[in-house]
């Protein structure tokens, strides 16, 4: 046990630091605040250091860190924002919006990120995990501690909401004013 | 809110599959059904293209964000600070540790000296004898790693230590004003059982060194720092680890394990009679905080 803590620090550095950028950008997108994201990152790595005994070498360290990130974010959201979680009843609204509006062909990173920021947290989380970080549904379910079916439904609705927000950008360009085939503008 | 007014129920059905189609998640039959529909429906084909574009643009936009330059360093420092907070704080445990350390250290130094391979008849004051021994031990190790090894053997191995090592504050004073901040950095970066038993500036073979010696009662370890001479670098060797972010190089000379790292101005060596893995681990733990300290000088 002589070197256990020191070895742990080295192992945390070696196993967890390479994923820093992935976790940081996800934290930033979910908090919409890079300063707070930095605070959260320190907490994530502190928690990783503390609980590294429970991490099984050879398993997916990246997914384990994302799970810590979402647990930490949950705590911080309650502390900072007292954020109200999206209820299933509110999701029903999205189910009715089956039409996918046109998305502009040319769009900047800033516009994409602004549209993403308007997607509610629960949906945004899943979109980030699956479409950006390329986690499987099963991994995402483990990270968020929700059933796989919920991951799939939130992903579908999250993507749709993002397209709708982006279509707002299209409308601001005048693109959405054109009546599409089969669509009442 | 958008209202569905698409008259084609086939399109509506296919659009329900499009995200899964783009992700290549559909069963073969459904996939064929979608493909057949897309061949005859330019609207849905355009929709596939638009959805694919959104995913690509989203990933690119999120990934365009850079991590602030100082964040990895902050996190490394936080981990090391956290490690140092595990030093015992309860008064009783400090007293117990001090008492145990005094007993173990006295026995350990005897053991250490017996295990150094130093001929029993050799007088520690016999400088010529020391040099012969150091030369013999050093011959298998690369020239740049010998720099620290010679001083370790000369100054830490051939030495009688007081029964009770001085307090950290006193050790910090003895190493000189420029390096006194190094003593707590070193103490915080080694396992709790290691105590600094010596900290000073010394000379060997025409070079000056900053030297911190530590013991856990049975093993002796030195951190030896020397200002680089022109052309001197560890870069010609292959690093054994970069776990701390600072490359650490390794060598062995008989029973001494050597691990070295460097800054632009300094060479730093961790030399001990630990096994290769533990010596490297010690060096790896010291590398980042010591590198950080030296870089600020």
Tab-separated table of C-alpha atoms in Angstrom:
chain	number	residue	atom	x	y	z
A	1	UNK	CA	0.000	0.000	0.000
A	2	UNK	CA	3.050	2.240	0.276
A	3	UNK	CA	2.638	3.676	-3.197
A	4	UNK	CA	-1.099	3.343	-3.558
A	5	UNK	CA	-1.959	7.069	-3.486
A	6	UNK	CA	1.001	8.073	-5.567
A	7	UNK	CA	0.358	5.310	-8.067
A	8	UNK	CA	-3.258	6.378	-8.175
A	9	UNK	CA	-2.292	9.946	-9.086
A	10	UNK	CA	-0.059	8.712	-11.872
A	11	UNK	CA	-2.652	6.266	-13.110
A	12	UNK	CA	-5.404	8.887	-13.061
A	13	UNK	CA	-3.146	11.190	-15.050
A	14	UNK	CA	-2.258	8.487	-17.553
A	15	UNK	CA	-5.758	7.062	-17.982
A	16	UNK	CA	-7.998	10.087	-17.536
A	17	UNK	CA	-6.162	13.196	-18.739
A	18	UNK	CA	-6.186	12.144	-22.424
A	19	UNK	CA	-10.004	12.516	-22.313
A	20	UNK	CA	-9.873	16.026	-20.891
A	21	UNK	CA	-10.829	17.818	-24.101
A	22	UNK	CA	-13.831	15.533	-24.800
A	23	UNK	CA	-15.190	16.036	-21.316
A	24	UNK	CA	-14.460	19.748	-21.221
A	25	UNK	CA	-16.289	20.522	-24.461
A	26	UNK	CA	-19.297	18.475	-23.343
A	27	UNK	CA	-19.337	20.303	-20.005
A	28	UNK	CA	-19.096	23.641	-21.798
A	29	UNK	CA	-21.980	22.814	-24.128
A	30	UNK	CA	-24.152	21.685	-21.247
A	31	UNK	CA	-23.380	24.654	-19.028
A	32	UNK	CA	-23.001	27.239	-21.815
A	33	UNK	CA	-20.271	28.726	-19.649
A	34	UNK	CA	-16.583	27.905	-20.070
A	35	UNK	CA	-15.577	29.260	-16.637
A	36	UNK	CA	-18.071	27.051	-14.859
A	37	UNK	CA	-17.005	24.188	-17.111
A	38	UNK	CA	-13.450	24.592	-15.787
A	39	UNK	CA	-14.725	24.363	-12.202
A	40	UNK	CA	-16.680	21.262	-13.096
A	41	UNK	CA	-13.628	19.712	-14.760
A	42	UNK	CA	-11.598	20.064	-11.588
A	43	UNK	CA	-14.391	18.429	-9.633
A	44	UNK	CA	-14.671	15.615	-12.196
A	45	UNK	CA	-10.974	14.810	-11.966
A	46	UNK	CA	-11.003	15.078	-8.201
A	47	UNK	CA	-13.870	12.588	-8.074
A	48	UNK	CA	-11.999	10.373	-10.550
A	49	UNK	CA	-8.927	10.473	-8.315
A	50	UNK	CA	-10.983	9.677	-5.233
A	51	UNK	CA	-12.844	6.785	-6.783
A	52	UNK	CA	-10.134	5.400	-9.028
A	53	UNK	CA	-10.075	2.255	-6.853
A	54	UNK	CA	-13.498	1.465	-8.245
A	55	UNK	CA	-12.455	1.893	-11.854
A	56	UNK	CA	-11.689	-1.457	-13.459
A	57	UNK	CA	-8.542	-1.287	-15.551
A	58	UNK	CA	-9.264	-2.320	-19.116
A	59	UNK	CA	-12.841	-1.043	-19.050
A	60	UNK	CA	-13.943	2.140	-20.785
A	61	UNK	CA	-12.274	4.952	-18.854
A	62	UNK	CA	-13.815	7.581	-21.126
A	63	UNK	CA	-17.356	6.391	-20.390
A	64	UNK	CA	-16.525	6.214	-16.684
A	65	UNK	CA	-15.331	9.841	-16.746
A	66	UNK	CA	-18.450	10.971	-18.613
A	67	UNK	CA	-20.572	9.283	-15.965
A	68	UNK	CA	-18.700	11.248	-13.303
A	69	UNK	CA	-19.189	14.394	-15.408
A	70	UNK	CA	-22.960	13.965	-15.558
A	71	UNK	CA	-23.189	13.191	-11.837
A	72	UNK	CA	-21.146	16.317	-11.144
A	73	UNK	CA	-23.228	18.408	-13.534
A	74	UNK	CA	-26.392	17.221	-11.852
A	75	UNK	CA	-25.042	18.448	-8.533
A	76	UNK	CA	-23.845	21.779	-9.945
A	77	UNK	CA	-27.045	22.484	-11.828
A	78	UNK	CA	-29.036	22.135	-8.660
A	79	UNK	CA	-26.551	24.331	-6.850
A	80	UNK	CA	-26.232	27.070	-9.482
A	81	UNK	CA	-29.411	27.135	-11.470
A	82	UNK	CA	-32.015	25.105	-9.639
A	83	UNK	CA	-32.782	23.791	-13.108
A	84	UNK	CA	-36.120	22.137	-13.632
A	85	UNK	CA	-35.765	18.816	-15.365
A	86	UNK	CA	-37.812	18.227	-18.501
A	87	UNK	CA	-40.874	16.134	-17.751
A	88	UNK	CA	-42.209	13.463	-20.054
A	89	UNK	CA	-45.446	15.435	-20.371
A	90	UNK	CA	-43.481	18.331	-21.829
A	91	UNK	CA	-41.906	15.990	-24.338
A	92	UNK	CA	-45.329	15.242	-25.825
A	93	UNK	CA	-45.197	18.641	-27.498
A	94	UNK	CA	-42.174	17.465	-29.447
A	95	UNK	CA	-43.871	14.263	-30.548
A	96	UNK	CA	-46.346	16.254	-32.611
A	97	UNK	CA	-43.625	18.008	-34.562
A	98	UNK	CA	-42.957	15.348	-37.158
A	99	UNK	CA	-42.113	17.757	-39.957
A	100	UNK	CA	-38.382	18.471	-40.262
A	101	UNK	CA	-37.950	22.065	-41.436
A	102	UNK	CA	-35.233	22.990	-43.909
A	103	UNK	CA	-31.759	23.516	-42.529
A	104	UNK	CA	-29.488	25.995	-44.289
A	105	UNK	CA	-26.622	24.507	-46.252
A	106	UNK	CA	-24.173	27.113	-45.051
A	107	UNK	CA	-24.097	27.647	-41.347
A	108	UNK	CA	-21.340	28.720	-38.973
A	109	UNK	CA	-20.068	26.900	-35.884
A	110	UNK	CA	-21.459	29.709	-33.741
A	111	UNK	CA	-24.920	29.274	-35.236
A	112	UNK	CA	-24.834	25.519	-34.701
A	113	UNK	CA	-23.731	25.968	-31.083
A	114	UNK	CA	-26.358	28.646	-30.480
A	115	UNK	CA	-29.043	26.305	-31.826
A	116	UNK	CA	-27.725	23.463	-29.665
A	117	UNK	CA	-27.848	25.694	-26.586
A	118	UNK	CA	-31.592	26.104	-27.131
A	119	UNK	CA	-32.197	22.361	-26.970
A	120	UNK	CA	-33.298	21.380	-23.433
A	121	UNK	CA	-30.572	19.766	-21.311
A	122	UNK	CA	-31.887	16.212	-21.237
A	123	UNK	CA	-32.108	16.050	-25.019
A	124	UNK	CA	-28.874	17.969	-25.546
A	125	UNK	CA	-27.010	15.536	-23.291
A	126	UNK	CA	-28.019	12.546	-25.384
A	127	UNK	CA	-27.304	14.302	-28.680
A	128	UNK	CA	-23.831	15.245	-27.433
A	129	UNK	CA	-23.087	11.739	-26.175
A	130	UNK	CA	-24.288	9.891	-29.277
A	131	UNK	CA	-23.767	12.272	-32.198
A	132	UNK	CA	-20.649	14.106	-31.023
A	133	UNK	CA	-18.865	11.760	-28.638
A	134	UNK	CA	-20.055	8.672	-30.521
A	135	UNK	CA	-21.071	6.620	-27.510
A	136	UNK	CA	-23.405	3.699	-28.176
A	137	UNK	CA	-26.969	3.795	-26.855
A	138	UNK	CA	-25.981	1.294	-24.184
A	139	UNK	CA	-22.969	3.365	-23.086
A	140	UNK	CA	-25.056	6.539	-23.086
A	141	UNK	CA	-27.718	4.812	-20.991
A	142	UNK	CA	-25.035	3.782	-18.491
A	143	UNK	CA	-23.548	7.277	-18.386
A	144	UNK	CA	-26.909	8.975	-17.843
A	145	UNK	CA	-28.351	6.178	-15.721
A	146	UNK	CA	-31.494	5.948	-17.829
A	147	UNK	CA	-33.009	3.087	-19.880
A	148	UNK	CA	-31.816	2.567	-23.461
A	149	UNK	CA	-35.332	3.273	-24.734
A	150	UNK	CA	-35.204	6.698	-23.095
A	151	UNK	CA	-31.849	7.382	-24.725
A	152	UNK	CA	-33.326	6.557	-28.124
A	153	UNK	CA	-36.437	8.663	-27.684
A	154	UNK	CA	-34.489	11.635	-26.299
A	155	UNK	CA	-31.995	11.337	-29.116
A	156	UNK	CA	-34.724	11.360	-31.732
A	157	UNK	CA	-36.409	14.360	-30.161
A	158	UNK	CA	-33.111	16.114	-29.479
A	159	UNK	CA	-32.061	15.824	-33.126
A	160	UNK	CA	-35.446	17.073	-34.240
A	161	UNK	CA	-35.308	20.032	-31.872
A	162	UNK	CA	-31.840	20.906	-33.089
A	163	UNK	CA	-33.020	20.847	-36.703
A	164	UNK	CA	-35.925	23.081	-35.763
A	165	UNK	CA	-33.626	25.552	-34.036
A	166	UNK	CA	-31.365	25.516	-37.077
A	167	UNK	CA	-34.334	26.107	-39.311
A	168	UNK	CA	-34.810	29.298	-37.299
A	169	UNK	CA	-31.428	30.326	-38.639
A	170	UNK	CA	-32.647	29.367	-42.120
A	171	UNK	CA	-35.706	31.538	-41.711
A	172	UNK	CA	-33.524	34.431	-40.647
A	173	UNK	CA	-31.793	34.003	-44.031
A	174	UNK	CA	-35.190	33.999	-45.741
A	175	UNK	CA	-34.888	30.307	-46.650
A	176	UNK	CA	-37.843	29.176	-44.565
A	177	UNK	CA	-40.203	31.564	-46.292
A	178	UNK	CA	-40.246	29.342	-49.340
A	179	UNK	CA	-43.180	26.961	-49.194
A	180	UNK	CA	-41.902	23.412	-49.318
A	181	UNK	CA	-43.661	20.611	-51.072
A	182	UNK	CA	-46.353	19.293	-48.789
A	183	UNK	CA	-45.700	21.913	-46.137
A	184	UNK	CA	-47.844	24.800	-45.077
A	185	UNK	CA	-45.334	27.574	-44.439
B	1	UNK	CA	-45.094	24.789	-33.900
B	2	UNK	CA	-44.784	22.860	-37.151
B	3	UNK	CA	-47.836	21.025	-38.366
B	4	UNK	CA	-47.717	17.794	-40.333
B	5	UNK	CA	-49.472	18.356	-43.597
B	6	UNK	CA	-47.472	16.001	-45.791
B	7	UNK	CA	-49.990	14.061	-47.750
B	8	UNK	CA	-47.760	11.114	-48.513
B	9	UNK	CA	-47.989	8.632	-45.670
B	10	UNK	CA	-45.104	6.661	-47.207
B	11	UNK	CA	-42.831	9.697	-46.811
B	12	UNK	CA	-43.954	10.134	-43.231
B	13	UNK	CA	-43.171	6.499	-42.461
B	14	UNK	CA	-39.768	6.649	-44.141
B	15	UNK	CA	-38.856	9.889	-42.358
B	16	UNK	CA	-39.357	8.035	-39.107
B	17	UNK	CA	-36.528	5.723	-40.176
B	18	UNK	CA	-34.121	8.328	-41.527
B	19	UNK	CA	-32.036	8.942	-38.390
B	20	UNK	CA	-31.566	5.196	-37.945
B	21	UNK	CA	-30.812	4.883	-41.666
B	22	UNK	CA	-28.070	7.531	-41.412
B	23	UNK	CA	-26.653	5.737	-38.365
B	24	UNK	CA	-26.753	2.438	-40.286
B	25	UNK	CA	-28.893	0.863	-37.578
B	26	UNK	CA	-31.747	-0.516	-39.668
B	27	UNK	CA	-32.391	-4.173	-40.334
B	28	UNK	CA	-31.566	-5.239	-43.885
B	29	UNK	CA	-35.209	-5.358	-45.055
B	30	UNK	CA	-36.088	-1.946	-43.643
B	31	UNK	CA	-32.887	-0.536	-45.050
B	32	UNK	CA	-33.881	-1.761	-48.523
B	33	UNK	CA	-37.321	-0.258	-48.078
B	34	UNK	CA	-35.775	3.121	-47.260
B	35	UNK	CA	-33.347	2.893	-50.161
B	36	UNK	CA	-36.154	2.074	-52.594
B	37	UNK	CA	-38.159	5.043	-51.346
B	38	UNK	CA	-35.212	7.433	-51.532
B	39	UNK	CA	-34.555	6.464	-55.146
B	40	UNK	CA	-37.992	7.730	-56.110
B	41	UNK	CA	-38.430	10.597	-53.638
B	42	UNK	CA	-36.096	13.588	-54.021
B	43	UNK	CA	-37.714	15.332	-51.016
B	44	UNK	CA	-36.826	12.522	-48.619
B	45	UNK	CA	-33.397	12.141	-50.268
B	46	UNK	CA	-32.800	15.848	-49.605
B	47	UNK	CA	-33.952	15.293	-46.050
B	48	UNK	CA	-31.310	12.555	-45.589
B	49	UNK	CA	-28.668	14.904	-46.883
B	50	UNK	CA	-29.825	17.711	-44.581
B	51	UNK	CA	-29.897	15.501	-41.489
B	52	UNK	CA	-26.447	14.084	-42.266
B	53	UNK	CA	-25.164	17.611	-42.737
B	54	UNK	CA	-26.523	18.703	-39.355
B	55	UNK	CA	-24.748	15.840	-37.603
B	56	UNK	CA	-21.466	16.547	-39.346
B	57	UNK	CA	-21.696	20.265	-38.654
B	58	UNK	CA	-22.675	19.682	-35.027
B	59	UNK	CA	-19.719	17.405	-34.364
B	60	UNK	CA	-17.322	19.810	-36.091
B	61	UNK	CA	-18.715	22.824	-34.209
B	62	UNK	CA	-18.500	21.182	-30.775
B	63	UNK	CA	-15.049	19.785	-31.483
B	64	UNK	CA	-13.786	23.158	-32.635
B	65	UNK	CA	-13.666	24.271	-29.027
B	66	UNK	CA	-10.178	24.181	-27.548
B	67	UNK	CA	-9.343	23.324	-23.960
B	68	UNK	CA	-7.889	26.380	-22.165
B	69	UNK	CA	-4.099	26.081	-22.180
B	70	UNK	CA	-3.761	26.139	-18.391
B	71	UNK	CA	-6.491	23.625	-17.561
B	72	UNK	CA	-4.484	20.370	-17.827
B	73	UNK	CA	-1.813	21.891	-15.587
B	74	UNK	CA	-4.433	23.064	-13.076
B	75	UNK	CA	-5.881	19.576	-12.910
B	76	UNK	CA	-2.484	17.925	-12.492
B	77	UNK	CA	-1.652	20.352	-9.691
B	78	UNK	CA	-5.008	19.691	-8.059
B	79	UNK	CA	-4.340	15.952	-8.087
B	80	UNK	CA	-0.903	16.460	-6.538
B	81	UNK	CA	-2.248	18.871	-3.922
B	82	UNK	CA	-4.929	16.356	-3.082
B	83	UNK	CA	-2.298	13.687	-2.665
B	84	UNK	CA	-0.344	15.864	-0.218
B	85	UNK	CA	-3.486	16.473	1.862
B	86	UNK	CA	-3.384	12.846	2.884
B	87	UNK	CA	-0.397	13.541	5.100
B	88	UNK	CA	-1.433	12.640	8.657
B	89	UNK	CA	-2.792	15.610	10.550
B	90	UNK	CA	-3.906	14.206	13.869
B	91	UNK	CA	-1.448	15.108	16.609
B	92	UNK	CA	-1.315	11.603	17.983
B	93	UNK	CA	-0.446	10.151	14.613
B	94	UNK	CA	2.303	12.720	14.113
B	95	UNK	CA	3.836	11.811	17.445
B	96	UNK	CA	3.430	8.116	16.712
B	97	UNK	CA	5.018	8.564	13.288
B	98	UNK	CA	7.871	10.624	14.657
B	99	UNK	CA	8.612	8.029	17.327
B	100	UNK	CA	8.387	5.169	14.864
B	101	UNK	CA	10.455	7.041	12.291
B	102	UNK	CA	13.215	7.730	14.807
B	103	UNK	CA	13.487	4.043	15.647
B	104	UNK	CA	13.138	2.822	12.076
B	105	UNK	CA	15.424	5.475	10.673
B	106	UNK	CA	18.250	4.592	13.038
B	107	UNK	CA	17.958	0.935	12.089
B	108	UNK	CA	17.331	1.762	8.445
B	109	UNK	CA	20.401	3.890	7.992
B	110	UNK	CA	22.484	1.033	9.322
B	111	UNK	CA	20.746	-1.298	6.873
B	112	UNK	CA	21.151	1.185	4.048
B	113	UNK	CA	24.827	1.520	4.591
B	114	UNK	CA	25.203	-2.247	4.814
B	115	UNK	CA	23.314	-2.645	1.509
B	116	UNK	CA	25.171	-0.047	-0.507
B	117	UNK	CA	27.867	-2.481	-1.517
B	118	UNK	CA	30.432	-0.181	0.047
B	119	UNK	CA	33.451	-2.160	1.297
B	120	UNK	CA	33.257	-2.364	5.085
B	121	UNK	CA	36.868	-1.374	5.457
B	122	UNK	CA	36.418	1.794	3.394
B	123	UNK	CA	36.540	4.895	5.504
B	124	UNK	CA	33.836	7.415	4.576
B	125	UNK	CA	36.474	10.084	4.852
B	126	UNK	CA	38.621	8.327	2.271
B	127	UNK	CA	37.829	10.478	-0.769
B	128	UNK	CA	40.049	8.489	-3.107
B	129	UNK	CA	38.297	5.253	-2.096
B	130	UNK	CA	34.899	6.854	-2.702
B	131	UNK	CA	35.931	7.984	-6.169
B	132	UNK	CA	37.121	4.506	-7.135
B	133	UNK	CA	33.838	3.037	-5.934
B	134	UNK	CA	31.750	5.642	-7.767
B	135	UNK	CA	33.733	5.148	-10.960
B	136	UNK	CA	33.257	1.407	-10.806
B	137	UNK	CA	29.520	1.689	-10.199
B	138	UNK	CA	28.972	4.375	-12.849
B	139	UNK	CA	30.730	2.751	-15.773
B	140	UNK	CA	27.644	1.017	-17.184
B	141	UNK	CA	25.383	4.056	-17.171
B	142	UNK	CA	25.147	6.808	-19.781
B	143	UNK	CA	27.278	9.889	-19.182
B	144	UNK	CA	24.418	12.282	-18.522
B	145	UNK	CA	22.855	10.020	-15.861
B	146	UNK	CA	26.230	9.709	-14.084
B	147	UNK	CA	25.973	13.381	-13.165
B	148	UNK	CA	23.409	12.707	-10.443
B	149	UNK	CA	24.606	9.233	-9.491
B	150	UNK	CA	28.075	10.392	-8.467
B	151	UNK	CA	26.704	13.029	-6.120
B	152	UNK	CA	24.168	10.619	-4.616
B	153	UNK	CA	26.819	8.077	-3.735
B	154	UNK	CA	29.377	10.651	-2.672
B	155	UNK	CA	27.071	12.828	-0.637
B	156	UNK	CA	24.112	10.703	0.502
B	157	UNK	CA	25.458	7.161	0.700
B	158	UNK	CA	28.846	7.975	2.245
B	159	UNK	CA	27.321	9.927	5.073
B	160	UNK	CA	26.393	9.484	8.685
B	161	UNK	CA	23.023	11.039	9.459
B	162	UNK	CA	21.894	12.374	12.805
B	163	UNK	CA	19.466	10.160	14.677
B	164	UNK	CA	16.709	12.730	14.374
B	165	UNK	CA	16.498	14.540	11.047
B	166	UNK	CA	16.071	18.316	11.279
B	167	UNK	CA	12.620	19.842	10.920
B	168	UNK	CA	11.429	20.740	7.419
B	169	UNK	CA	11.781	24.468	8.155
B	170	UNK	CA	15.397	23.953	9.207
B	171	UNK	CA	16.084	21.840	6.127
B	172	UNK	CA	14.551	24.528	3.934
B	173	UNK	CA	16.907	27.047	5.484
B	174	UNK	CA	19.955	24.864	4.946
B	175	UNK	CA	19.317	24.501	1.206
B	176	UNK	CA	19.555	28.243	0.597
B	177	UNK	CA	16.990	30.943	-0.209
B	178	UNK	CA	16.589	30.179	-3.923
B	179	UNK	CA	15.684	26.534	-3.311
B	180	UNK	CA	13.985	26.613	0.080
B	181	UNK	CA	10.607	26.323	-1.619
B	182	UNK	CA	11.744	23.000	-3.072
B	183	UNK	CA	11.744	21.219	0.309
B	184	UNK	CA	7.969	21.313	0.903
B	185	UNK	CA	7.365	20.529	-2.776
B	186	UNK	CA	9.457	17.368	-2.459
B	187	UNK	CA	7.931	16.355	0.870
B	188	UNK	CA	4.422	16.712	-0.581
B	189	UNK	CA	5.269	14.588	-3.607
B	190	UNK	CA	6.637	11.484	-1.898
B	191	UNK	CA	4.825	8.799	0.108
B	192	UNK	CA	3.997	9.705	3.697
B	193	UNK	CA	6.612	7.337	5.087
B	194	UNK	CA	9.457	9.197	3.419
B	195	UNK	CA	11.141	11.910	5.447
B	196	UNK	CA	13.664	14.401	4.167
B	197	UNK	CA	16.832	13.709	6.097
B	198	UNK	CA	19.111	16.169	4.342
B	199	UNK	CA	18.723	19.220	2.105
B	200	UNK	CA	21.680	21.305	1.042
B	201	UNK	CA	23.870	22.489	-1.795
B	202	UNK	CA	27.009	20.491	-2.350
B	203	UNK	CA	29.822	19.875	-4.813
B	204	UNK	CA	31.238	16.784	-6.429
B	205	UNK	CA	33.644	16.301	-9.276
B	206	UNK	CA	33.800	20.025	-9.978
B	207	UNK	CA	30.020	20.583	-10.177
B	208	UNK	CA	27.542	22.174	-7.828
B	209	UNK	CA	24.347	20.369	-6.850
B	210	UNK	CA	21.145	20.990	-5.002
B	211	UNK	CA	20.620	17.802	-3.063
B	212	UNK	CA	17.629	16.523	-1.109
B	213	UNK	CA	17.983	13.094	0.516
B	214	UNK	CA	15.034	11.103	1.811
B	215	UNK	CA	14.552	7.862	3.671
B	216	UNK	CA	11.657	5.688	4.728
B	217	UNK	CA	13.862	3.919	7.245
B	218	UNK	CA	15.020	1.188	4.915
B	219	UNK	CA	15.601	2.882	1.580
B	220	UNK	CA	17.689	5.918	0.747
B	221	UNK	CA	16.706	8.206	-2.093
B	222	UNK	CA	18.193	11.412	-3.454
B	223	UNK	CA	16.836	14.179	-5.596
B	224	UNK	CA	19.904	15.725	-7.169
B	225	UNK	CA	19.658	18.859	-9.299
B	226	UNK	CA	22.452	20.321	-11.390
B	227	UNK	CA	22.583	23.280	-13.723
B	228	UNK	CA	23.074	22.041	-17.274
B	229	UNK	CA	26.425	22.367	-18.946
B	230	UNK	CA	26.516	23.312	-22.654
B	231	UNK	CA	25.110	20.543	-24.851
B	232	UNK	CA	23.989	18.465	-21.894
B	233	UNK	CA	20.537	16.910	-22.250
B	234	UNK	CA	18.579	13.747	-21.554
B	235	UNK	CA	16.832	13.967	-24.892
B	236	UNK	CA	19.176	11.468	-26.538
B	237	UNK	CA	17.708	8.742	-24.320
B	238	UNK	CA	14.279	7.155	-24.666
B	239	UNK	CA	11.819	8.315	-22.007
B	240	UNK	CA	10.468	5.565	-19.751
B	241	UNK	CA	7.332	7.449	-18.803
B	242	UNK	CA	5.469	10.649	-19.556
B	243	UNK	CA	2.735	9.976	-17.015
B	244	UNK	CA	3.196	13.347	-15.315
B	245	UNK	CA	3.515	15.203	-18.589
B	246	UNK	CA	7.276	15.515	-18.078
B	247	UNK	CA	9.411	12.875	-19.840
B	248	UNK	CA	11.360	10.780	-17.332
B	249	UNK	CA	14.422	8.787	-18.408
B	250	UNK	CA	15.778	5.753	-16.629
B	251	UNK	CA	19.074	3.996	-16.048
B	252	UNK	CA	20.644	1.484	-13.707
B	253	UNK	CA	24.102	1.303	-12.216
B	254	UNK	CA	24.634	-1.878	-10.215
B	255	UNK	CA	22.147	-1.630	-7.372
B	256	UNK	CA	21.280	2.022	-7.910
B	257	UNK	CA	18.264	3.021	-9.942
B	258	UNK	CA	18.421	6.400	-11.640
B	259	UNK	CA	15.579	8.363	-13.174
B	260	UNK	CA	16.144	11.779	-14.701
B	261	UNK	CA	14.163	14.659	-16.096
B	262	UNK	CA	15.115	18.119	-17.245
B	263	UNK	CA	14.113	21.703	-17.721
B	264	UNK	CA	15.740	24.159	-20.089
B	265	UNK	CA	18.306	25.059	-17.410
B	266	UNK	CA	18.510	22.081	-15.068
B	267	UNK	CA	18.993	18.336	-14.912
B	268	UNK	CA	17.204	16.563	-12.068
B	269	UNK	CA	17.804	12.992	-10.936
B	270	UNK	CA	16.061	10.647	-8.554
B	271	UNK	CA	18.487	7.962	-7.429
B	272	UNK	CA	17.727	5.239	-4.931
B	273	UNK	CA	18.151	1.633	-3.977
B	274	UNK	CA	14.464	0.984	-4.685
B	275	UNK	CA	13.584	-1.378	-7.496
B	276	UNK	CA	13.336	0.102	-10.999
B	277	UNK	CA	9.546	0.433	-10.994
B	278	UNK	CA	9.288	2.161	-7.631
B	279	UNK	CA	12.181	4.502	-8.361
B	280	UNK	CA	10.549	5.466	-11.640
B	281	UNK	CA	7.247	6.004	-9.863
B	282	UNK	CA	8.947	8.262	-7.318
B	283	UNK	CA	10.592	10.218	-10.114
B	284	UNK	CA	7.331	10.435	-12.024
B	285	UNK	CA	5.563	11.850	-8.961
B	286	UNK	CA	8.339	14.359	-8.384
B	287	UNK	CA	8.806	15.283	-12.050
B	288	UNK	CA	5.904	17.653	-12.541
B	289	UNK	CA	6.086	19.669	-9.273
B	290	UNK	CA	9.897	19.843	-9.342
B	291	UNK	CA	9.925	20.748	-13.039
B	292	UNK	CA	7.355	23.433	-12.281
B	293	UNK	CA	9.492	24.770	-9.410
B	294	UNK	CA	12.705	24.823	-11.451
B	295	UNK	CA	11.044	26.414	-14.460
B	296	UNK	CA	10.046	29.369	-12.282
B	297	UNK	CA	13.565	30.053	-11.010
